[in-house]
Amino acid sequence: MTIQYDITHTTTYRYARAVRFGEHRVMFRPRDSHDLRVLATDLVVSPDAAIRMIQDPHSNSVALVTPLALADQLTIVCSFRIEHALGNTHELPLAPGAEYFPFAYSVEERFDLEHYLRPHHDDPEGRLTAWARQFLRTDGPTGTRAMLLAMNQHIRNSMVYAGRNEEGTQTPIETLSRGSGSCRDFALLMMEAARRLGVATRFVSGYLYDPRRDGMPLDETEEGSPTSVTGAGSTHAWLQAYLPGAGWVPFDPTNNLTGGAQLIRVGVARDPRQAAPISGSWFGERNAYLGMTVDVQVRRL
């Protein structure tokens, strides 16, 4: 079974007076794969801009946008239609040697996964490592998938979501100290915790489908999906863990999701900084910047 979605992602930057714009990197096009097919895309920029499409080192599609005129507002509208197959990654069997933790990747896998295995943030007092180890069972074997599911659920149940449009991500230690964060903060916390246990992880940016925003009755949502999700209306972030036998398995600690058609993948990276939906520069008086707004509409057809 497949589901089609129409998605419109609008970002607007406002300035007190006309400014000049540098190049902007726009990561908006979903990644084609066996579970997701892009049917149509469009990118509209105001003021007019020169646009080039490239692939980054992770094979993400990136639009390089250079506005051609001064303006007091920059608007970037990305729209596309996709076909999403219902995933069952939470049911895929793991390789026999990876069913229980700890497990070992093969030599070939370690070569390819090196940058996804290495922690990117310091843990000088061992606080993050201790937090991660609470999900290891002491009364018997620890199932690898069960350990990650427990970590995913614990973040959802014990931390407070605080969305923000500004660039940047809290460090995992900051998120633990505050007990709150955005979807990208929660994703990074789980990524770094899993890496310290020897599990390869990568960051995923994309969109989240919320049937309530689409006016769909709750009884028509995908079976097993939560009736309430957090993070729709803007870009969303989660992570994937590489589990031998199942491959890259998604985990969304913001909503305690483990796949399904509600998560619409756009970009993957070893660190959140590499998967910003939009980044760029402008030139003008220091106090000219007034702010930005982001609106994401995901409509099921």
Coordinates of N, CA, C and O in Angstrom, one line a residue, residues 4-102:
Q4 N 0.0 9.0 -1.1 CA 0.6 10.2 -1.7 C 0.4 11.4 -0.9 O -0.7 11.6 -0.2
Y5 N 1.4 12.3 -0.8 CA 1.3 13.5 -0.1 C 1.7 14.7 -1.0 O 2.6 14.6 -1.8
D6 N 1.0 15.8 -0.8 CA 1.5 17.1 -1.3 C 2.1 17.9 -0.2 O 1.4 18.0 0.9
I7 N 3.3 18.4 -0.4 CA 4.0 19.1 0.7 C 4.4 20.5 0.2 O 5.0 20.6 -0.9
T8 N 4.2 21.5 1.0 CA 4.6 22.9 0.7 C 5.4 23.4 1.9 O 4.8 23.5 3.0
H9 N 6.6 23.8 1.6 CA 7.5 24.3 2.7 C 7.9 25.8 2.3 O 8.6 26.0 1.4
T10 N 7.4 26.7 3.2 CA 7.6 28.1 2.9 C 8.4 28.7 4.0 O 8.1 28.6 5.2
T11 N 9.5 29.4 3.6 CA 10.4 30.1 4.5 C 10.5 31.5 4.1 O 10.8 31.8 3.0
T12 N 10.3 32.4 5.1 CA 10.4 33.9 4.8 C 11.3 34.6 5.8 O 11.1 34.4 7.0
Y13 N 12.3 35.3 5.2 CA 13.2 36.1 6.0 C 12.8 37.6 5.8 O 12.6 38.0 4.7
R14 N 12.7 38.3 6.9 CA 12.2 39.7 6.8 C 13.4 40.7 7.4 O 14.1 40.3 8.3
Y15 N 13.5 41.8 6.7 CA 14.5 42.8 7.0 C 13.9 44.2 7.1 O 12.9 44.5 6.4
A16 N 14.5 45.1 7.9 CA 13.9 46.4 8.1 C 14.2 47.3 6.9 O 13.4 48.3 6.6
R17 N 15.1 46.9 6.1 CA 15.4 47.6 4.8 C 16.0 46.7 3.8 O 16.4 45.5 4.2
A18 N 16.1 47.1 2.6 CA 16.6 46.2 1.5 C 18.1 45.8 1.8 O 18.9 46.6 2.2
V19 N 18.4 44.5 1.7 CA 19.7 44.0 1.9 C 20.2 43.1 0.7 O 19.3 42.8 -0.2
R20 N 21.4 42.8 0.6 CA 22.0 42.0 -0.5 C 22.1 40.6 0.1 O 22.5 40.4 1.2
F21 N 21.9 39.6 -0.8 CA 21.9 38.2 -0.3 C 23.0 37.4 -1.0 O 23.4 37.6 -2.1
G22 N 23.7 36.6 -0.2 CA 24.6 35.7 -0.7 C 24.0 34.3 -1.0 O 22.7 34.2 -1.1
E23 N 24.8 33.3 -1.3 CA 24.3 32.0 -1.7 C 23.6 31.3 -0.5 O 24.0 31.4 0.6
H24 N 22.4 30.7 -0.8 CA 21.7 29.9 0.2 C 21.7 28.5 -0.2 O 21.4 28.2 -1.4
R25 N 21.9 27.6 0.7 CA 21.8 26.1 0.5 C 20.4 25.7 1.0 O 20.1 25.8 2.1
V26 N 19.7 25.1 0.1 CA 18.3 24.7 0.4 C 18.2 23.2 0.2 O 18.4 22.6 -0.9
M27 N 18.0 22.4 1.3 CA 17.8 21.0 1.2 C 16.3 20.7 1.4 O 15.8 20.7 2.5
F28 N 15.6 20.4 0.3 CA 14.2 20.2 0.4 C 13.7 19.0 -0.3 O 12.6 18.5 0.0
R29 N 14.4 18.5 -1.3 CA 13.9 17.4 -2.1 C 14.0 16.1 -1.4 O 15.1 15.6 -1.0
P30 N 12.9 15.3 -1.1 CA 12.9 14.0 -0.5 C 13.9 13.1 -1.2 O 14.0 13.2 -2.4
R31 N 14.4 12.1 -0.5 CA 15.3 11.2 -1.0 C 14.6 10.0 -1.6 O 13.8 9.3 -0.9
D32 N 14.7 9.8 -2.9 CA 14.1 8.6 -3.5 C 14.7 7.3 -3.0 O 15.9 7.2 -2.8
S33 N 13.8 6.3 -2.8 CA 14.3 5.0 -2.4 C 13.2 4.0 -2.6 O 12.2 4.4 -3.2
H34 N 13.4 2.8 -2.1 CA 12.3 1.8 -2.3 C 11.0 2.1 -1.6 O 10.0 1.6 -2.0
D35 N 11.1 3.0 -0.6 CA 9.9 3.3 0.2 C 9.3 4.7 -0.1 O 8.3 5.1 0.4
L36 N 10.0 5.5 -1.0 CA 9.6 6.8 -1.2 C 10.0 7.2 -2.6 O 11.1 7.1 -3.1
R37 N 9.0 7.8 -3.4 CA 9.2 8.2 -4.8 C 8.7 9.6 -4.9 O 7.6 10.0 -4.5
V38 N 9.6 10.4 -5.5 CA 9.2 11.8 -5.8 C 8.5 11.9 -7.2 O 9.1 11.5 -8.2
L39 N 7.3 12.4 -7.2 CA 6.5 12.5 -8.4 C 6.7 13.9 -9.1 O 6.6 14.0 -10.3
A40 N 6.8 15.0 -8.3 CA 6.9 16.3 -8.9 C 7.6 17.2 -7.8 O 7.3 17.1 -6.6
T41 N 8.3 18.2 -8.3 CA 8.9 19.2 -7.4 C 8.9 20.6 -8.0 O 8.8 20.7 -9.3
D42 N 8.9 21.6 -7.2 CA 9.0 23.0 -7.7 C 9.6 23.8 -6.6 O 9.5 23.6 -5.4
L43 N 10.4 24.8 -7.0 CA 11.1 25.7 -6.2 C 10.9 27.2 -6.7 O 11.3 27.5 -7.8
V44 N 10.3 28.0 -5.9 CA 10.0 29.4 -6.3 C 10.7 30.3 -5.3 O 10.5 30.2 -4.0
V45 N 11.5 31.3 -5.8 CA 12.2 32.2 -4.9 C 11.8 33.6 -5.2 O 11.7 34.0 -6.4
S46 N 11.6 34.4 -4.2 CA 11.4 35.9 -4.4 C 12.3 36.7 -3.5 O 12.3 36.4 -2.3
P47 N 13.1 37.6 -4.0 CA 13.3 38.0 -5.4 C 13.8 36.9 -6.3 O 14.3 35.8 -5.8
D48 N 13.8 37.1 -7.6 CA 14.4 36.2 -8.6 C 15.8 35.7 -8.2 O 16.6 36.5 -7.7
A49 N 16.1 34.5 -8.5 CA 17.4 33.9 -8.1 C 17.9 33.0 -9.1 O 17.2 32.4 -9.9
A50 N 19.2 32.8 -9.1 CA 19.9 31.8 -9.9 C 19.9 30.5 -9.0 O 20.2 30.6 -7.8
I51 N 19.5 29.4 -9.6 CA 19.4 28.1 -8.9 C 20.2 27.0 -9.6 O 20.1 26.8 -10.8
R52 N 21.0 26.3 -8.8 CA 21.7 25.2 -9.3 C 21.4 24.0 -8.4 O 21.4 24.2 -7.1
M53 N 21.3 22.8 -8.9 CA 21.1 21.6 -8.1 C 22.3 20.8 -8.1 O 23.0 20.5 -9.1
I54 N 22.7 20.3 -6.9 CA 23.9 19.5 -6.7 C 23.6 18.4 -5.7 O 22.5 18.3 -5.1
Q55 N 24.5 17.4 -5.6 CA 24.4 16.4 -4.5 C 25.6 16.6 -3.6 O 26.7 16.8 -4.0
D56 N 25.3 16.5 -2.3 CA 26.3 16.7 -1.3 C 27.0 15.4 -1.0 O 26.7 14.4 -1.7
P57 N 28.0 15.3 -0.1 CA 28.7 14.0 0.1 C 27.9 12.9 0.6 O 28.3 11.7 0.5
H58 N 26.7 13.2 1.1 CA 25.8 12.1 1.6 C 24.7 11.8 0.5 O 23.8 11.1 0.8
S59 N 24.9 12.3 -0.7 CA 24.0 12.1 -1.8 C 22.6 12.8 -1.6 O 21.6 12.4 -2.2
N60 N 22.6 13.8 -0.7 CA 21.3 14.6 -0.6 C 21.3 15.6 -1.7 O 22.3 16.1 -2.2
S61 N 20.0 15.9 -2.2 CA 19.8 16.9 -3.2 C 19.9 18.2 -2.5 O 19.1 18.5 -1.6
V62 N 20.7 19.1 -3.1 CA 20.8 20.5 -2.5 C 20.6 21.5 -3.6 O 21.3 21.4 -4.7
A63 N 19.8 22.5 -3.4 CA 19.6 23.6 -4.3 C 20.5 24.8 -3.8 O 20.4 25.2 -2.7
L64 N 21.4 25.3 -4.7 CA 22.2 26.4 -4.4 C 21.4 27.6 -5.0 O 21.3 27.8 -6.2
V65 N 20.9 28.5 -4.1 CA 20.1 29.6 -4.5 C 20.8 30.9 -4.3 O 21.2 31.2 -3.1
T66 N 20.9 31.7 -5.3 CA 21.6 33.1 -5.2 C 20.6 34.1 -5.7 O 20.4 34.3 -6.9
P67 N 19.9 34.9 -4.7 CA 19.0 35.9 -5.1 C 19.8 37.0 -5.9 O 20.9 37.3 -5.6
L68 N 19.1 37.5 -6.9 CA 19.8 38.4 -7.9 C 19.5 39.9 -7.6 O 20.1 40.8 -8.3
A69 N 18.7 40.2 -6.6 CA 18.3 41.6 -6.4 C 18.3 41.9 -4.9 O 18.1 41.0 -4.1
L70 N 18.5 43.2 -4.5 CA 18.3 43.6 -3.1 C 16.8 43.5 -2.8 O 15.9 43.8 -3.6
A71 N 16.5 43.2 -1.5 CA 15.1 43.1 -1.1 C 15.0 43.2 0.4 O 16.0 42.9 1.1
D72 N 13.8 43.6 0.9 CA 13.6 43.6 2.4 C 12.9 42.3 2.8 O 12.6 42.2 4.0
Q73 N 12.7 41.4 1.9 CA 12.1 40.1 2.2 C 12.6 39.0 1.3 O 12.7 39.2 0.1
L74 N 13.0 37.9 1.8 CA 13.4 36.7 1.0 C 12.4 35.6 1.3 O 12.3 35.1 2.4
T75 N 11.8 35.1 0.2 CA 10.8 34.0 0.4 C 11.2 32.8 -0.5 O 11.5 33.0 -1.7
I76 N 11.3 31.7 0.1 CA 11.6 30.4 -0.6 C 10.5 29.4 -0.4 O 10.2 29.1 0.8
V77 N 9.9 29.0 -1.5 CA 8.7 28.1 -1.4 C 9.1 26.8 -2.1 O 9.3 26.8 -3.4
C78 N 9.2 25.7 -1.4 CA 9.5 24.4 -2.0 C 8.2 23.6 -1.9 O 7.5 23.5 -0.9
S79 N 7.8 23.0 -3.1 CA 6.6 22.2 -3.1 C 6.9 20.9 -3.9 O 7.6 21.0 -4.9
F80 N 6.3 19.8 -3.5 CA 6.5 18.6 -4.2 C 5.4 17.6 -3.8 O 4.7 17.8 -2.8
R81 N 5.3 16.6 -4.7 CA 4.3 15.5 -4.4 C 5.1 14.2 -4.4 O 6.0 14.0 -5.2
I82 N 4.8 13.4 -3.4 CA 5.6 12.2 -3.2 C 4.6 11.0 -3.1 O 3.4 11.2 -2.7
E83 N 5.2 9.8 -3.3 CA 4.4 8.5 -3.0 C 5.2 7.8 -2.0 O 6.4 7.5 -2.2
H84 N 4.6 7.5 -0.9 CA 5.3 6.9 0.3 C 4.7 5.5 0.5 O 3.5 5.3 0.7
A85 N 5.5 4.5 0.5 CA 5.1 3.1 0.9 C 5.1 2.9 2.4 O 6.0 3.4 3.1
L86 N 4.1 2.2 2.9 CA 4.1 1.9 4.3 C 5.3 1.0 4.7 O 5.5 0.0 4.1
G87 N 6.1 1.5 5.6 CA 7.3 0.8 6.0 C 7.1 -0.2 7.1 O 6.1 -0.1 7.9
N88 N 7.9 -1.2 7.2 CA 7.8 -2.2 8.3 C 9.2 -2.4 8.9 O 9.5 -3.6 9.2
T89 N 10.0 -1.4 9.0 CA 11.4 -1.6 9.5 C 11.4 -2.1 10.9 O 12.4 -2.7 11.3
H90 N 10.3 -1.8 11.7 CA 10.3 -2.3 13.0 C 10.1 -3.8 13.1 O 10.2 -4.4 14.2
E91 N 9.7 -4.4 12.0 CA 9.4 -5.8 11.9 C 10.5 -6.6 11.2 O 10.6 -7.8 11.3
L92 N 11.5 -5.9 10.6 CA 12.5 -6.6 9.8 C 13.4 -7.3 10.8 O 13.9 -6.8 11.8
P93 N 13.7 -8.6 10.6 CA 14.6 -9.4 11.5 C 16.0 -8.9 11.4 O 16.5 -8.4 10.4
L94 N 16.7 -8.9 12.6 CA 18.1 -8.5 12.6 C 19.0 -9.8 12.3 O 18.5 -10.9 12.4
A95 N 20.2 -9.5 11.9 CA 21.1 -10.6 11.7 C 21.3 -11.3 13.0 O 21.3 -10.7 14.1
P96 N 21.4 -12.7 13.0 CA 21.5 -13.4 14.3 C 22.5 -12.9 15.3 O 22.3 -12.8 16.5
G97 N 23.7 -12.4 14.8 CA 24.7 -11.9 15.7 C 24.4 -10.5 16.2 O 25.1 -10.0 17.1
A98 N 23.3 -9.9 15.7 CA 23.0 -8.5 16.2 C 21.7 -8.4 17.0 O 21.3 -7.4 17.4
E99 N 21.1 -9.6 17.3 CA 19.8 -9.6 18.0 C 20.0 -9.1 19.4 O 19.1 -8.5 20.0
Y100 N 21.2 -9.4 20.0 CA 21.4 -9.0 21.4 C 22.6 -8.1 21.5 O 23.6 -8.2 20.7
F101 N 22.5 -7.2 22.5 CA 23.6 -6.3 22.7 C 24.5 -6.8 23.8 O 24.0 -7.4 24.8
P102 N 25.9 -6.6 23.7 CA 26.5 -6.0 22.6 C 26.7 -6.9 21.4 O 26.7 -8.1 21.5

